[in-house]
Short mmCIF file of C-alpha atoms in Angstrom, two decimals:
data_model
loop_
_atom_site.label_atom_id
_atom_site.label_comp_id
_atom_site.label_asym_id
_atom_site.label_seq_id
_atom_site.Cartn_x
_atom_site.Cartn_y
_atom_site.Cartn_z
CA MET A 1 13.01 10.87 3.75
CA VAL A 2 10.64 9.59 6.40
CA SER A 3 6.99 9.25 5.40
CA VAL A 4 4.04 10.13 7.63
CA PHE A 5 3.33 6.42 7.93
CA GLY A 6 7.02 5.93 8.69
CA SER A 7 6.96 8.41 11.56
CA ILE A 8 4.02 6.56 13.10
CA TRP A 9 5.65 3.18 12.59
CA ILE A 10 9.02 4.23 14.01
CA ALA A 11 7.27 5.59 17.10
CA LEU A 12 5.33 2.34 17.46
CA THR A 13 8.54 0.31 17.05
CA ILE A 14 10.34 2.34 19.72
CA TYR A 15 7.39 1.85 22.09
CA CYS A 16 7.37 -1.94 21.58
CA PHE A 17 11.18 -2.04 21.80
CA PHE A 18 11.11 -0.75 25.36
CA LYS A 19 7.86 -2.44 26.39
CA SER A 20 8.74 -6.11 25.88
CA GLU A 21 10.15 -8.64 23.46
CA LYS A 22 6.71 -10.18 22.99
CA ALA A 23 5.29 -6.79 21.93
CA LEU A 24 8.04 -6.51 19.33
CA ILE A 25 7.34 -10.06 18.08
CA LYS A 26 3.69 -9.14 17.55
CA LEU A 27 4.72 -5.97 15.72
CA ILE A 28 6.92 -8.02 13.39
CA LEU A 29 3.88 -10.09 12.39
CA PHE A 30 1.78 -6.93 11.98
CA SER A 31 4.45 -5.29 9.79
CA THR A 32 4.05 -7.89 7.04
CA VAL A 33 0.68 -6.56 5.87
CA PHE A 34 2.00 -3.06 5.10
CA GLN A 35 3.29 -3.82 1.63
CA ALA A 36 2.08 -0.60 -0.04
CA SER A 37 3.64 1.81 2.46
CA TYR A 38 7.27 2.72 2.92
CA VAL A 39 8.81 3.95 6.17
CA LEU A 40 12.02 5.46 4.80
CA LEU A 41 13.02 6.47 1.30
CA VAL A 42 16.78 6.34 0.75
CA GLY A 43 17.50 7.49 -2.78
CA THR A 44 15.41 5.18 -4.95
CA MET A 45 15.27 2.44 -2.31
CA ASP A 46 12.28 2.22 0.01
CA ILE A 47 12.58 0.69 3.48
CA ASN A 48 9.39 -1.06 4.58
CA ALA A 49 7.90 -1.64 8.02
CA SER A 50 9.16 -5.25 8.26
CA ILE A 51 12.78 -4.21 7.72
CA VAL A 52 12.62 -1.51 10.41
CA THR A 53 10.92 -3.81 12.93
CA CYS A 54 13.28 -6.74 12.27
CA ILE A 55 16.34 -4.53 12.78
CA ALA A 56 14.88 -3.27 16.06
CA TYR A 57 14.15 -6.82 17.22
CA ILE A 58 17.65 -8.11 16.44
CA LEU A 59 19.19 -5.01 18.06
CA ARG A 60 17.17 -5.67 21.22
CA LYS A 61 18.39 -9.28 21.35
CA PHE A 62 22.02 -8.12 21.12
CA ILE A 63 21.58 -5.40 23.74
CA ASN A 64 20.10 -7.95 26.14
CA ASN A 65 22.97 -10.32 25.27
CA GLN A 66 20.59 -13.23 24.81
CA THR A 67 21.99 -16.58 23.69
CA ILE A 68 21.06 -17.57 20.16
CA LYS A 69 21.13 -21.20 19.08
CA ILE A 70 21.14 -21.91 15.35
CA TYR A 71 19.39 -25.19 14.54
CA PRO A 72 20.24 -27.13 11.35
CA TRP A 73 17.15 -25.72 9.55
CA GLY A 74 18.48 -22.24 10.40
CA LYS A 75 21.86 -23.11 8.94
CA ARG A 76 20.12 -24.13 5.70
CA ALA A 77 18.30 -20.81 5.67
CA ILE A 78 21.51 -18.83 6.25
CA ILE A 79 23.25 -20.71 3.43
CA TYR A 80 20.33 -19.80 1.15
CA GLY A 81 20.50 -16.12 2.17
CA LEU A 82 24.29 -15.91 1.77
CA TYR A 83 24.11 -17.61 -1.62
CA LEU A 84 21.63 -14.97 -2.80
CA ILE A 85 24.17 -12.29 -1.91
CA PHE A 86 27.00 -14.25 -3.56
CA ILE A 87 25.17 -14.89 -6.84
CA SER A 88 23.90 -11.30 -6.98
CA ILE A 89 27.49 -10.04 -6.86
CA VAL A 90 29.16 -12.66 -9.06
CA ALA A 91 26.56 -13.29 -11.80
CA PRO A 92 26.10 -9.63 -12.90
CA ASN A 93 29.88 -9.37 -13.21
CA ILE A 94 30.23 -12.66 -15.11
CA PHE A 95 27.50 -11.69 -17.57
CA ALA A 96 28.23 -7.95 -17.55
CA GLY A 97 27.25 -6.24 -20.79
CA ARG A 98 24.75 -8.91 -21.79
CA GLN A 99 21.59 -7.47 -23.34
CA VAL A 100 18.36 -8.95 -22.01
CA THR A 101 14.91 -8.11 -23.29
CA GLY A 102 11.74 -7.30 -21.45
CA ILE A 103 8.30 -6.21 -22.51
CA THR A 104 6.88 -2.82 -21.69
CA ASN A 105 3.51 -3.24 -19.99
CA ASN A 106 1.92 -0.37 -21.89
CA GLU A 107 -1.71 -1.18 -22.63
CA TYR A 108 -0.57 -4.78 -23.22
CA ASN A 109 1.38 -3.83 -26.34
CA PHE A 110 3.24 -7.13 -26.62
CA ASN A 111 5.46 -5.94 -29.47
CA THR A 112 7.04 -3.12 -27.45
CA PHE A 113 10.38 -4.43 -26.17
CA HIS A 114 12.99 -2.72 -24.04
CA TRP A 115 16.60 -3.71 -23.55
CA THR A 116 18.44 -3.94 -20.26
CA THR A 117 22.19 -4.26 -19.92
CA ILE A 118 23.37 -6.63 -17.19
CA GLY A 119 25.77 -5.08 -14.73
CA PHE A 120 26.29 -5.05 -10.97
CA SER A 121 24.80 -2.31 -8.80
CA PHE A 122 23.66 -2.05 -5.19
CA SER A 123 20.09 -2.71 -6.35
CA ASN A 124 21.18 -6.32 -6.92
CA LEU A 125 21.81 -6.68 -3.18
CA ALA A 126 18.64 -5.02 -1.86
CA GLN A 127 16.46 -8.14 -1.91
CA PRO A 128 19.19 -10.62 -0.82
CA LEU A 129 20.10 -8.46 2.19
CA THR A 130 16.42 -8.13 3.09
CA ILE A 131 15.92 -11.89 2.87
CA LEU A 132 19.00 -12.53 5.03
CA LEU A 133 17.61 -10.06 7.59
CA TYR A 134 14.28 -11.91 7.57
CA ILE A 135 16.08 -15.24 8.00
CA LEU A 136 18.09 -13.96 10.98
CA THR A 137 14.87 -12.61 12.49
CA GLY A 138 13.33 -16.08 12.17
CA ILE A 139 16.34 -17.68 13.87
CA PHE A 140 16.13 -15.19 16.74
CA LEU A 141 12.38 -15.80 17.07
CA TYR A 142 12.88 -19.56 17.30
CA SER A 143 15.48 -19.09 20.06
CA SER A 144 13.33 -16.63 22.03
CA ASN A 145 11.97 -17.35 25.50
CA GLU A 146 9.06 -14.98 24.84
CA ARG A 147 7.36 -16.88 22.04
CA LEU A 148 3.60 -16.79 21.68
CA ASN A 149 1.37 -19.70 22.58
CA ARG A 150 -1.15 -21.11 20.11
CA GLU A 151 -4.07 -19.08 21.45
CA GLU A 152 -2.09 -15.82 21.44
CA LEU A 153 -0.97 -16.34 17.86
CA SER A 154 -4.48 -17.12 16.58
CA LYS A 155 -5.99 -14.19 18.44
CA TYR A 156 -3.37 -11.78 17.15
CA LEU A 157 -3.57 -12.96 13.54
CA GLN A 158 -7.34 -12.53 13.77
CA ARG A 159 -6.88 -8.94 14.95
CA ILE A 160 -4.48 -8.25 12.09
CA PHE A 161 -7.06 -9.68 9.69
CA TYR A 162 -9.77 -7.39 11.03
CA PHE A 163 -7.44 -4.43 10.56
CA VAL A 164 -6.75 -5.50 6.97
CA ALA A 165 -10.49 -5.88 6.36
CA ILE A 166 -11.34 -2.39 7.63
CA ALA A 167 -8.34 -0.80 5.88
CA GLY A 168 -9.44 -2.39 2.60
CA ILE A 169 -13.11 -1.44 2.79
CA ILE A 170 -12.40 2.26 3.44
CA PRO A 171 -10.98 3.11 -0.04
CA ILE A 172 -13.74 1.11 -1.75
CA VAL A 173 -16.36 3.25 -0.03
CA LEU A 174 -14.44 6.49 -0.54
CA LYS A 175 -13.90 5.92 -4.25
CA TYR A 176 -17.44 4.67 -4.85
CA PHE A 177 -18.91 7.88 -3.42
CA GLU A 178 -16.11 9.93 -5.06
CA PHE A 179 -14.64 11.19 -1.80
CA PRO A 180 -10.93 12.14 -1.76
CA THR A 181 -8.50 9.41 -0.69
CA THR A 182 -5.49 11.65 -0.04
CA THR A 183 -5.33 11.08 3.73
CA TYR A 184 -5.84 7.33 3.30
CA GLU A 185 -3.02 7.12 0.76
CA ILE A 186 -0.65 9.06 3.02
CA LEU A 187 -1.27 6.59 5.83
CA ILE A 188 -1.77 3.28 4.00
CA HIS A 189 -0.83 3.55 0.30
CA ASN A 190 2.06 6.00 -0.01
CA GLU A 191 3.61 4.22 -2.99
CA ARG A 192 2.39 7.12 -5.12
CA ASP A 193 5.48 9.02 -3.87
CA ILE A 194 7.67 6.41 -5.57
CA LEU A 195 5.65 5.20 -8.57
CA GLY A 196 3.51 8.23 -9.34
CA ASN A 197 0.33 6.20 -8.93
CA THR A 198 -1.29 3.60 -6.73
CA MET A 199 -3.04 0.36 -7.54
CA LEU A 200 -6.18 1.88 -6.05
CA ASP A 201 -6.36 3.90 -9.28
CA ILE A 202 -5.84 0.92 -11.57
CA GLN A 203 -7.29 -2.29 -10.16
CA THR A 204 -11.07 -2.02 -10.29
CA LEU A 205 -13.99 -4.42 -10.23
CA GLY A 206 -16.64 -2.78 -12.39
CA PRO A 207 -17.68 0.47 -10.67
CA ILE A 208 -15.73 -0.25 -7.46
CA THR A 209 -12.09 -0.60 -6.51
CA LYS A 210 -10.82 -4.12 -5.90
CA PHE A 211 -10.15 -5.09 -2.32
CA ILE A 212 -6.36 -4.78 -2.00
CA SER A 213 -6.23 -3.16 1.46
CA THR A 214 -2.67 -2.54 2.71
CA PHE A 215 -1.09 -4.62 -0.06
CA TYR A 216 0.47 -3.39 -3.26
CA GLU A 217 -1.79 -5.27 -5.64
CA ALA A 218 -4.67 -7.74 -5.82
CA SER A 219 -2.79 -11.03 -6.24
CA VAL A 220 -0.66 -10.45 -3.12
CA CYS A 221 -3.75 -9.55 -1.08
CA GLY A 222 -5.55 -12.61 -2.48
CA ALA A 223 -2.68 -14.84 -1.37
CA TYR A 224 -2.92 -13.39 2.15
CA LEU A 225 -6.71 -13.78 2.34
CA THR A 226 -6.61 -17.40 1.20
CA ALA A 227 -3.88 -18.33 3.67
CA MET A 228 -5.79 -16.65 6.49
CA PHE A 229 -9.07 -18.33 5.53
CA TYR A 230 -7.56 -21.79 5.85
CA TYR A 231 -5.63 -20.81 8.97
CA PHE A 232 -8.81 -19.63 10.69
CA LEU A 233 -10.73 -22.68 9.44
CA TYR A 234 -8.52 -24.96 11.56
CA SER A 235 -7.84 -22.57 14.45
CA GLU A 236 -9.69 -22.16 17.72
CA ILE A 237 -10.83 -18.53 17.52
CA HIS A 238 -13.79 -16.48 18.68
CA TYR A 239 -16.46 -15.62 16.09
CA LYS A 240 -14.99 -18.22 13.76
CA LYS A 241 -17.94 -18.47 11.35
CA ILE A 242 -18.25 -14.69 11.06
CA THR A 243 -14.52 -14.37 10.41
CA LEU A 244 -14.61 -17.03 7.70
CA VAL A 245 -17.64 -15.44 5.98
CA ILE A 246 -15.96 -12.02 6.00
CA CYS A 247 -12.77 -13.55 4.60
CA ALA A 248 -14.69 -15.31 1.80
CA ILE A 249 -16.53 -12.10 0.86
CA LEU A 250 -13.28 -10.12 0.80
CA LEU A 251 -11.72 -12.81 -1.39
CA LEU A 252 -14.50 -12.28 -3.93
CA LEU A 253 -14.10 -8.49 -3.73
CA ASN A 254 -10.38 -9.00 -4.19
CA ALA A 255 -11.15 -10.81 -7.47
CA SER A 256 -7.62 -12.05 -8.07
CA SER A 257 -7.08 -15.26 -9.96
CA THR A 258 -4.13 -16.07 -7.71
CA GLY A 259 -6.29 -15.99 -4.58
CA LEU A 260 -9.29 -17.85 -6.00
CA ILE A 261 -7.33 -20.58 -7.77
CA THR A 262 -5.18 -21.11 -4.66
CA PHE A 263 -8.38 -21.36 -2.64
CA LEU A 264 -9.66 -24.13 -4.94
CA ILE A 265 -6.36 -26.03 -5.06
CA VAL A 266 -5.89 -26.04 -1.28
CA GLY A 267 -9.52 -27.08 -0.82
CA ILE A 268 -9.03 -30.02 -3.18
CA LEU A 269 -5.80 -31.05 -1.42
CA ILE A 270 -7.59 -31.04 1.92
CA LEU A 271 -10.40 -33.21 0.57
CA VAL A 272 -7.86 -35.62 -0.94
CA LYS A 273 -6.00 -35.89 2.37
CA TYR A 274 -9.20 -36.63 4.26
CA GLY A 275 -10.07 -39.23 1.67
CA LEU A 276 -6.67 -40.93 1.91
CA ASP A 277 -6.80 -40.93 5.71
CA GLY A 278 -10.33 -42.33 5.69
CA LYS A 279 -11.34 -39.69 8.22
CA PHE A 280 -13.64 -37.50 6.22
CA PRO A 281 -15.40 -35.10 8.67
CA LYS A 282 -19.12 -34.92 7.99
CA ASN A 283 -19.27 -31.16 8.58
CA ILE A 284 -16.50 -30.58 6.00
CA PHE A 285 -18.21 -32.88 3.51
CA PHE A 286 -21.65 -31.32 3.85
CA GLY A 287 -20.18 -27.81 3.94
CA ALA A 288 -18.26 -28.41 0.72
CA MET A 289 -21.32 -29.96 -0.92
CA ILE A 290 -23.60 -27.07 0.06
CA LEU A 291 -21.10 -24.46 -1.12
CA SER A 292 -20.53 -26.29 -4.41
CA ILE A 293 -24.26 -26.71 -5.12
CA ALA A 294 -24.94 -23.07 -4.18
CA ALA A 295 -22.11 -21.80 -6.41
CA ILE A 296 -23.20 -23.95 -9.37
CA ALA A 297 -26.84 -22.90 -8.96
CA PHE A 298 -25.89 -19.24 -8.68
CA CYS A 299 -23.71 -19.48 -11.79
CA PHE A 300 -26.55 -21.20 -13.68
CA PHE A 301 -29.18 -18.60 -12.83
CA ASN A 302 -26.97 -15.48 -12.74
CA SER A 303 -25.05 -14.83 -15.97
CA THR A 304 -23.08 -11.91 -14.46
CA PHE A 305 -21.71 -14.04 -11.64
CA ARG A 306 -21.05 -16.93 -14.04
CA ASN A 307 -19.03 -14.70 -16.38
CA PHE A 308 -17.19 -13.20 -13.41
CA ILE A 309 -16.08 -16.63 -12.14
CA LEU A 310 -15.14 -17.83 -15.62
CA GLN A 311 -13.12 -14.69 -16.26
CA LEU A 312 -11.13 -15.14 -13.06
CA THR A 313 -10.45 -18.86 -13.58
CA ILE A 314 -10.66 -20.47 -17.04
CA GLY A 315 -10.92 -17.15 -18.86
CA LYS A 316 -7.71 -15.93 -17.23
CA PHE A 317 -5.68 -18.12 -19.59
CA SER A 318 -6.82 -16.06 -22.59
CA SER A 319 -6.58 -12.66 -20.90
CA GLY A 320 -4.14 -9.94 -21.85
CA SER A 321 -2.55 -10.09 -18.40
CA PHE A 322 -1.86 -13.83 -18.68
CA MET A 323 -0.43 -13.43 -22.19
CA LEU A 324 1.88 -10.66 -21.02
CA ARG A 325 3.11 -12.59 -17.97
CA THR A 326 3.63 -15.78 -19.97
CA ARG A 327 5.65 -14.01 -22.64
CA VAL A 328 7.84 -12.15 -20.14
CA ASP A 329 8.53 -15.37 -18.21
CA LYS A 330 9.39 -17.22 -21.43
CA ILE A 331 11.96 -14.56 -22.29
CA ALA A 332 13.35 -14.77 -18.76
CA MET A 333 13.63 -18.57 -18.85
CA ASN A 334 15.63 -18.31 -22.09
CA GLN A 335 18.19 -16.38 -20.06
CA PHE A 336 18.19 -19.12 -17.43
CA TRP A 337 19.22 -21.71 -20.01
CA SER A 338 21.66 -19.37 -21.77
CA THR A 339 23.51 -18.72 -18.49
CA TYR A 340 24.01 -22.48 -18.05
CA MET A 341 21.47 -22.44 -15.19
CA ILE A 342 23.69 -20.09 -13.15
CA GLY A 343 21.24 -17.19 -13.19
CA LEU A 344 21.77 -13.48 -13.69
CA GLY A 345 21.61 -12.33 -10.08
CA VAL A 346 18.71 -10.93 -8.09
CA ASN A 347 16.95 -7.92 -9.62
CA SER A 348 18.76 -8.33 -12.95
CA ILE A 349 15.76 -9.28 -15.06
CA GLN A 350 11.99 -8.89 -15.07
CA CYS A 351 9.79 -11.89 -14.26
CA TYR A 352 6.14 -12.43 -13.36
CA SER A 353 6.14 -15.88 -11.73
CA PHE A 354 8.08 -17.12 -8.73
CA ILE A 355 9.52 -20.16 -10.49
CA ALA A 356 10.84 -18.04 -13.37
CA SER A 357 12.05 -15.41 -10.93
CA ILE A 358 14.07 -17.69 -8.68
CA LEU A 359 15.52 -19.78 -11.53
CA THR A 360 16.46 -16.84 -13.74
CA GLN A 361 17.90 -14.75 -10.92
CA THR A 362 19.51 -17.33 -8.61
CA GLY A 363 19.93 -20.32 -10.90
CA ILE A 364 19.34 -23.97 -10.18
CA ILE A 365 21.52 -23.84 -7.05
CA GLY A 366 19.46 -21.02 -5.56
CA PHE A 367 16.26 -22.92 -6.31
CA VAL A 368 17.54 -26.09 -4.61
CA LEU A 369 18.68 -24.11 -1.56
CA TRP A 370 15.25 -22.47 -1.34
CA ILE A 371 13.55 -25.89 -1.45
CA ARG A 372 15.83 -27.16 1.33
CA PHE A 373 14.99 -24.11 3.41
CA VAL A 374 11.21 -24.51 2.90
CA PHE A 375 11.31 -28.25 3.67
CA GLY A 376 13.32 -27.53 6.80
CA LEU A 377 10.72 -24.98 7.83
CA GLY A 378 7.85 -27.35 7.06
CA SER A 379 9.46 -30.12 9.11
CA LEU A 380 9.01 -27.97 12.23
CA VAL A 381 5.25 -28.22 11.94
CA LYS A 382 3.04 -31.28 12.23
CA ILE A 383 0.60 -31.87 9.39
CA SER A 384 -2.09 -32.91 11.85
CA SER A 385 -2.58 -32.43 15.57
CA ILE A 386 -3.13 -35.28 18.01
CA ASP A 387 -6.90 -35.02 17.59
CA GLY A 388 -6.64 -35.54 13.83
CA LYS A 389 -7.36 -31.94 12.80
CA LEU A 390 -5.15 -30.34 10.20
CA ASN A 391 -2.52 -27.97 11.54
CA PRO A 392 -3.55 -24.40 10.64
CA LEU A 393 0.06 -23.29 10.17
CA MET A 394 0.83 -26.15 7.79
CA VAL A 395 -2.30 -25.42 5.74
CA ALA A 396 -1.46 -21.71 5.66
CA LEU A 397 2.15 -22.42 4.61
CA THR A 398 0.93 -24.71 1.82
CA SER A 399 -1.52 -22.06 0.67
CA ILE A 400 1.02 -19.24 0.58
CA ILE A 401 3.57 -21.32 -1.36
CA ILE A 402 0.95 -22.33 -3.95
CA SER A 403 0.07 -18.64 -4.35
CA GLN A 404 3.74 -17.84 -4.92
CA PHE A 405 4.03 -20.38 -7.70
CA LEU A 406 0.81 -19.17 -9.31
CA GLY A 407 1.44 -15.46 -9.52
CA ILE A 408 3.82 -13.77 -7.08
CA GLN A 409 7.33 -13.18 -8.36
CA ALA A 410 9.00 -11.43 -5.39
CA LEU A 411 11.66 -13.50 -3.65
CA ASN A 412 11.10 -11.47 -0.47
CA PHE A 413 7.30 -11.87 -0.51
CA VAL A 414 6.17 -10.72 2.94
CA GLY A 415 3.13 -13.03 2.97
CA PHE A 416 5.52 -15.98 3.03
CA TRP A 417 7.40 -14.41 5.94
CA LEU A 418 4.19 -13.78 7.87
CA ILE A 419 3.56 -17.53 7.94
CA THR A 420 7.24 -18.34 8.46
CA TRP A 421 7.55 -16.01 11.45
CA SER A 422 4.24 -17.30 12.81
CA ILE A 423 5.66 -20.84 12.78
CA LEU A 424 8.91 -19.77 14.41
CA SER A 425 7.35 -17.51 17.05
CA VAL A 426 5.04 -20.17 18.56
CA ARG A 427 6.04 -21.96 21.73
CA ASN A 428 6.73 -25.66 21.72
CA ASN A 429 3.24 -27.18 21.54
CA ARG A 430 2.65 -30.81 20.72
CA ASN A 431 -0.62 -29.93 19.00
CA LEU A 432 1.01 -27.32 16.80
CA ILE A 433 4.77 -27.49 16.55
CA VAL A 434 7.33 -30.24 16.30
CA ARG A 435 10.34 -28.92 18.18
CA LYS A 436 13.26 -30.54 16.39
CA ASN A 437 16.96 -30.00 15.97
CA ILE A 438 16.61 -30.23 12.20
#
């Protein structure tokens, strides 16, 4: 079944397919923000915008018979993708019949367990095949002669951000004034067709809906907003201050612990790096001081804001959500050890954190291969440019990975691929990219 959103996206993909390779590259980046909308529904499996666009891009490369060179980092990535497929076939058969426990997230009733029997099915291959497709797309992007330059990439990511901002504000306004959101959900949040509900119904911030925009839930959107904030902070873009202020406001409206804690951690890492380099920019120092003093003063004089910040940071560790996630991950990690660190295969067990997810599903080998892939990707980007400024892509990559470890369990997290494809789709630029055969 093709959704209404899917019909629009397929038409847009066909248009870009025939227009130019660069148009299709831009569409690939744009596709990553549509996490809450499916294009096709095949049985119980939903096909998202990124999958459709990546298939079209690879098909176009083959039709044009363009030469593809696989660099060593790409070989590492392919090995990682193929191993995911291998372990997702082998592990469920090795441990077939094993009973694993999960916890039903029903009003945080932590004593309600459900049992799942391990066994191989095609659902085990859905994520590994998607990840391999994303990896091949990255390899094709890196070999393309139509890559974006630094200015094009920054400008386009800024446009995507503005779209996300507008798309996220609309449901907040509609729900606050009790207007129907049916049309909006058909176009942006059609996951109700699959799940029977949407996070717009569940994730609220007092009387208003949380800012989750085109993403499935708040933590994923928070990860995106934080990565974009730091990317824009070190990019040369128009209306930079306005863009950063909007991003900061949306991050507060998003109210996810993942986004806010990542924001703090990355900020601290940046300050530490400046301190170690002995090149502490005065504008960064005074900006950080002013923001810190303002936040502390506002927390001191405004009890509502103080409680809000405490709830999202320190208070999160005693929340029902944190208790649920911790208990589920503990159960999952027990399976990791009981399988002799082999793992149970992708999509065989429920997890809530990335580290538990990748270890329990792919084992220690899968985790090591993922690290090698990420380090290979990171080695393509300079930490700093020749003028001493931090590289926006490196900061964004660091931010998105920290978010993954804090609260995003999906191995095929599209926010990670947005940054990955951004790195791989930029032309060789000594201020931005280190073009290496690594």
